[in-house]
mmCIF file of C-alpha atoms in Angstrom:
data_model
loop_
_atom_site.group_PDB
_atom_site.id
_atom_site.type_symbol
_atom_site.label_atom_id
_atom_site.label_comp_id
_atom_site.label_asym_id
_atom_site.label_seq_id
_atom_site.Cartn_x
_atom_site.Cartn_y
_atom_site.Cartn_z
ATOM 1 C CA MET A 1 170.779 157.897 147.897
ATOM 2 C CA ARG A 2 171.811 155.208 146.424
ATOM 3 C CA LEU A 3 170.268 153.489 143.120
ATOM 4 C CA LEU A 4 169.180 150.545 145.315
ATOM 5 C CA GLU A 5 167.638 152.614 147.821
ATOM 6 C CA LEU A 6 166.212 154.847 144.998
ATOM 7 C CA LEU A 7 164.520 151.928 143.041
ATOM 8 C CA GLU A 8 163.388 150.195 146.812
ATOM 9 C CA TYR A 9 162.026 154.087 147.702
ATOM 10 C CA ASP A 10 159.918 154.658 144.125
ATOM 11 C CA PRO A 11 158.217 151.825 143.125
ATOM 12 C CA ARG A 12 157.395 153.732 139.732
ATOM 13 C CA ILE A 13 161.170 153.435 138.977
ATOM 14 C CA ALA A 14 161.346 149.715 140.134
ATOM 15 C CA GLY A 15 158.903 148.701 137.700
ATOM 16 C CA ALA A 16 159.994 151.451 134.876
ATOM 17 C CA ALA A 17 163.557 149.429 135.132
ATOM 18 C CA SER A 18 162.029 145.512 135.115
ATOM 19 C CA LYS A 19 160.215 146.665 132.282
ATOM 20 C CA ALA A 20 163.011 147.901 130.717
ATOM 21 C CA ALA A 21 165.130 145.280 130.990
ATOM 22 C CA SER A 22 162.357 142.659 130.045
ATOM 23 C CA GLY A 23 161.654 144.898 126.227
ATOM 24 C CA ILE A 24 166.118 144.349 125.882
ATOM 25 C CA GLY A 25 165.545 140.714 126.606
ATOM 26 C CA GLN A 26 162.587 140.363 123.822
ATOM 27 C CA ALA A 27 165.142 142.333 121.915
ATOM 28 C CA ALA A 28 168.267 140.509 122.160
ATOM 29 C CA ASP A 29 165.715 137.228 122.005
ATOM 30 C CA LYS A 30 165.059 137.837 118.212
ATOM 31 C CA LEU A 31 168.235 139.019 117.563
ATOM 32 C CA LYS A 32 169.564 135.542 118.683
ATOM 33 C CA GLY A 33 168.417 133.614 114.931
ATOM 34 C CA PRO A 34 170.347 134.869 111.442
ATOM 35 C CA LEU A 35 168.654 138.537 110.186
ATOM 36 C CA PRO A 36 166.231 138.346 107.387
ATOM 37 C CA LEU A 37 167.895 138.878 104.450
ATOM 38 C CA THR A 38 166.346 141.480 101.607
ATOM 39 C CA ALA A 39 165.321 140.237 98.094
ATOM 40 C CA LYS A 40 167.982 142.196 96.511
ATOM 41 C CA MET A 41 170.401 140.234 99.004
ATOM 42 C CA GLN A 42 168.783 137.149 98.521
ATOM 43 C CA ASP A 43 168.595 137.637 94.728
ATOM 44 C CA MET A 44 173.044 138.825 94.780
ATOM 45 C CA GLU A 45 173.616 135.248 96.567
ATOM 46 C CA THR A 46 172.203 133.150 94.013
ATOM 47 C CA TYR A 47 174.029 135.326 91.365
ATOM 48 C CA LEU A 48 177.368 135.048 93.201
ATOM 49 C CA ALA A 49 176.543 131.313 93.440
ATOM 50 C CA SER A 50 176.118 131.116 89.761
ATOM 51 C CA PHE A 51 178.654 133.293 88.691
ATOM 52 C CA ASN A 52 181.284 131.047 90.615
ATOM 53 C CA LYS A 53 179.791 127.800 89.140
ATOM 54 C CA TYR A 54 180.319 129.090 85.832
ATOM 55 C CA VAL A 55 183.893 130.509 86.657
ATOM 56 C CA ASN A 56 184.680 126.999 88.367
ATOM 57 C CA GLN A 57 183.571 125.207 85.393
ATOM 58 C CA LYS A 58 185.341 127.617 82.687
ATOM 59 C CA ARG A 59 188.556 126.750 85.014
ATOM 60 C CA SER A 60 187.687 123.348 85.240
ATOM 61 C CA LYS A 61 188.380 122.966 81.169
ATOM 62 C CA THR A 62 191.203 126.379 81.411
ATOM 63 C CA PRO A 63 192.699 126.403 84.707
ATOM 64 C CA ASP A 64 194.276 130.275 83.781
ATOM 65 C CA TYR A 65 190.522 131.184 82.833
ATOM 66 C CA SER A 66 190.818 135.230 82.841
ATOM 67 C CA LEU A 67 188.019 136.444 86.065
ATOM 68 C CA SER A 68 187.273 139.407 83.659
ATOM 69 C CA VAL A 69 186.304 137.485 79.982
ATOM 70 C CA ALA A 70 184.443 134.851 82.655
ATOM 71 C CA PHE A 71 181.674 137.768 84.605
ATOM 72 C CA ALA A 72 181.549 139.371 81.117
ATOM 73 C CA ASP A 73 180.531 136.199 79.329
ATOM 74 C CA TRP A 74 178.293 134.977 82.044
ATOM 75 C CA ALA A 75 176.794 138.485 82.761
ATOM 76 C CA LYS A 76 176.084 138.019 78.779
ATOM 77 C CA THR A 77 174.573 134.701 79.741
ATOM 78 C CA GLN A 78 172.401 136.414 82.214
ATOM 79 C CA GLY A 79 171.485 139.152 80.596
ATOM 80 C CA ASP A 80 169.641 136.877 77.957
ATOM 81 C CA LYS A 81 168.425 135.557 80.421
ATOM 82 C CA ALA A 82 166.331 138.155 81.398
ATOM 83 C CA GLY A 83 166.296 139.087 78.170
ATOM 84 C CA ILE A 84 168.214 142.198 78.277
ATOM 85 C CA ASP A 85 170.829 143.172 75.516
ATOM 86 C CA SER A 86 173.678 144.540 77.665
ATOM 87 C CA PHE A 87 173.671 145.895 81.384
ATOM 88 C CA ASN A 88 176.330 148.493 79.850
ATOM 89 C CA LEU A 89 178.971 147.536 82.570
ATOM 90 C CA LYS A 90 182.818 148.633 82.055
ATOM 91 C CA VAL A 91 184.425 145.640 84.110
ATOM 92 C CA GLU A 92 187.869 146.710 84.881
ATOM 93 C CA PRO A 93 190.326 143.469 84.685
ATOM 94 C CA ASP A 94 192.961 145.255 87.483
ATOM 95 C CA LYS A 95 190.004 146.171 89.185
ATOM 96 C CA ILE A 96 188.254 142.370 89.313
ATOM 97 C CA VAL A 97 191.362 141.048 90.991
ATOM 98 C CA GLN A 98 193.533 142.731 93.158
ATOM 99 C CA ASN A 99 196.525 140.919 94.656
ATOM 100 C CA GLY A 100 195.727 137.649 92.835
ATOM 101 C CA LYS A 101 192.095 136.951 94.135
ATOM 102 C CA PRO A 102 188.557 137.731 92.964
ATOM 103 C CA ASN A 103 187.755 141.716 94.567
ATOM 104 C CA SER A 104 184.434 140.627 96.030
ATOM 105 C CA LYS A 105 183.499 144.542 96.784
ATOM 106 C CA TYR A 106 183.712 144.754 92.869
ATOM 107 C CA VAL A 107 182.358 141.823 91.868
ATOM 108 C CA ARG A 108 178.985 142.496 93.949
ATOM 109 C CA GLY A 109 179.414 146.453 93.096
ATOM 110 C CA LEU A 110 178.838 144.915 88.940
ATOM 111 C CA ILE A 111 176.279 141.572 89.921
ATOM 112 C CA SER A 112 173.693 144.983 92.159
ATOM 113 C CA LYS A 113 174.083 147.172 88.781
ATOM 114 C CA MET A 114 172.318 144.055 86.911
ATOM 115 C CA ILE A 115 169.715 142.807 89.048
ATOM 116 C CA ASP A 116 168.891 146.803 89.520
ATOM 117 C CA ALA A 117 168.640 146.634 85.576
ATOM 118 C CA ILE A 118 166.808 143.405 86.314
ATOM 119 C CA ASN A 119 164.377 144.711 88.374
ATOM 120 C CA ASP A 120 163.770 147.560 85.986
ATOM 121 C CA LYS A 121 163.041 145.717 83.299
ATOM 122 C CA ALA A 122 160.127 143.150 85.377
ATOM 123 C CA LYS A 123 158.589 146.360 86.672
ATOM 124 C CA ALA A 124 158.883 147.836 82.929
ATOM 125 C CA ASP A 125 157.281 144.456 81.726
ATOM 126 C CA ASP A 126 154.450 144.520 84.455
ATOM 127 C CA ALA A 127 153.353 148.179 83.351
ATOM 128 C CA ARG A 128 153.189 147.500 80.230
ATOM 129 C CA ALA A 129 151.362 144.064 80.702
ATOM 130 C CA PRO A 130 147.363 144.391 79.956
ATOM 131 C CA LYS A 131 145.635 144.592 83.376
ATOM 132 C CA GLY A 132 142.789 141.898 84.247
ATOM 133 C CA GLY A 133 145.302 138.666 83.273
ATOM 134 C CA GLY A 134 143.512 138.836 79.737
ATOM 135 C CA SER A 135 145.502 139.279 76.215
ATOM 136 C CA GLY A 136 143.875 142.170 75.634
ATOM 137 C CA MET A 137 142.412 141.711 72.551
ATOM 138 C CA PHE A 138 138.385 141.885 73.531
ATOM 139 C CA LYS A 139 137.309 145.546 74.401
ATOM 140 C CA THR A 140 133.680 143.780 74.855
ATOM 141 C CA ARG A 141 132.840 140.300 75.706
ATOM 142 C CA PRO A 142 132.539 138.110 72.319
ATOM 143 C CA GLU A 143 129.288 136.492 71.613
ATOM 144 C CA LYS A 144 128.776 132.690 71.935
ATOM 145 C CA PHE A 145 127.939 130.527 69.449
#
């Protein structure tokens, strides 16, 4: 029995095949646009753009400015903004540049560790913050005068 004969013979199979085909079409329509980025990926893109801007700024003044030094300086400024003394990153000059070009995978790995540290600090700060939006000074309501 051929497939077409089977579809003509049993209407349940034809209905199931039609439903499957429409489901595949709807799934394909949903994938047409760009895939949404996770919060961490959005942070990654933001930090990469910031790092690229920093490197371009430094290299416009000093063309042979080391990428590893630039990353260490940039990471320090990002840590200062976030209130983190040190990310404890070991930036290895031979890994950050390979074949005369920046090693994107290595830089993304370092930035990923920075994002994790910043997010962990933010969570810790949120856990220490007083609940209810107050300063936590008054246990009861102050009396009116």
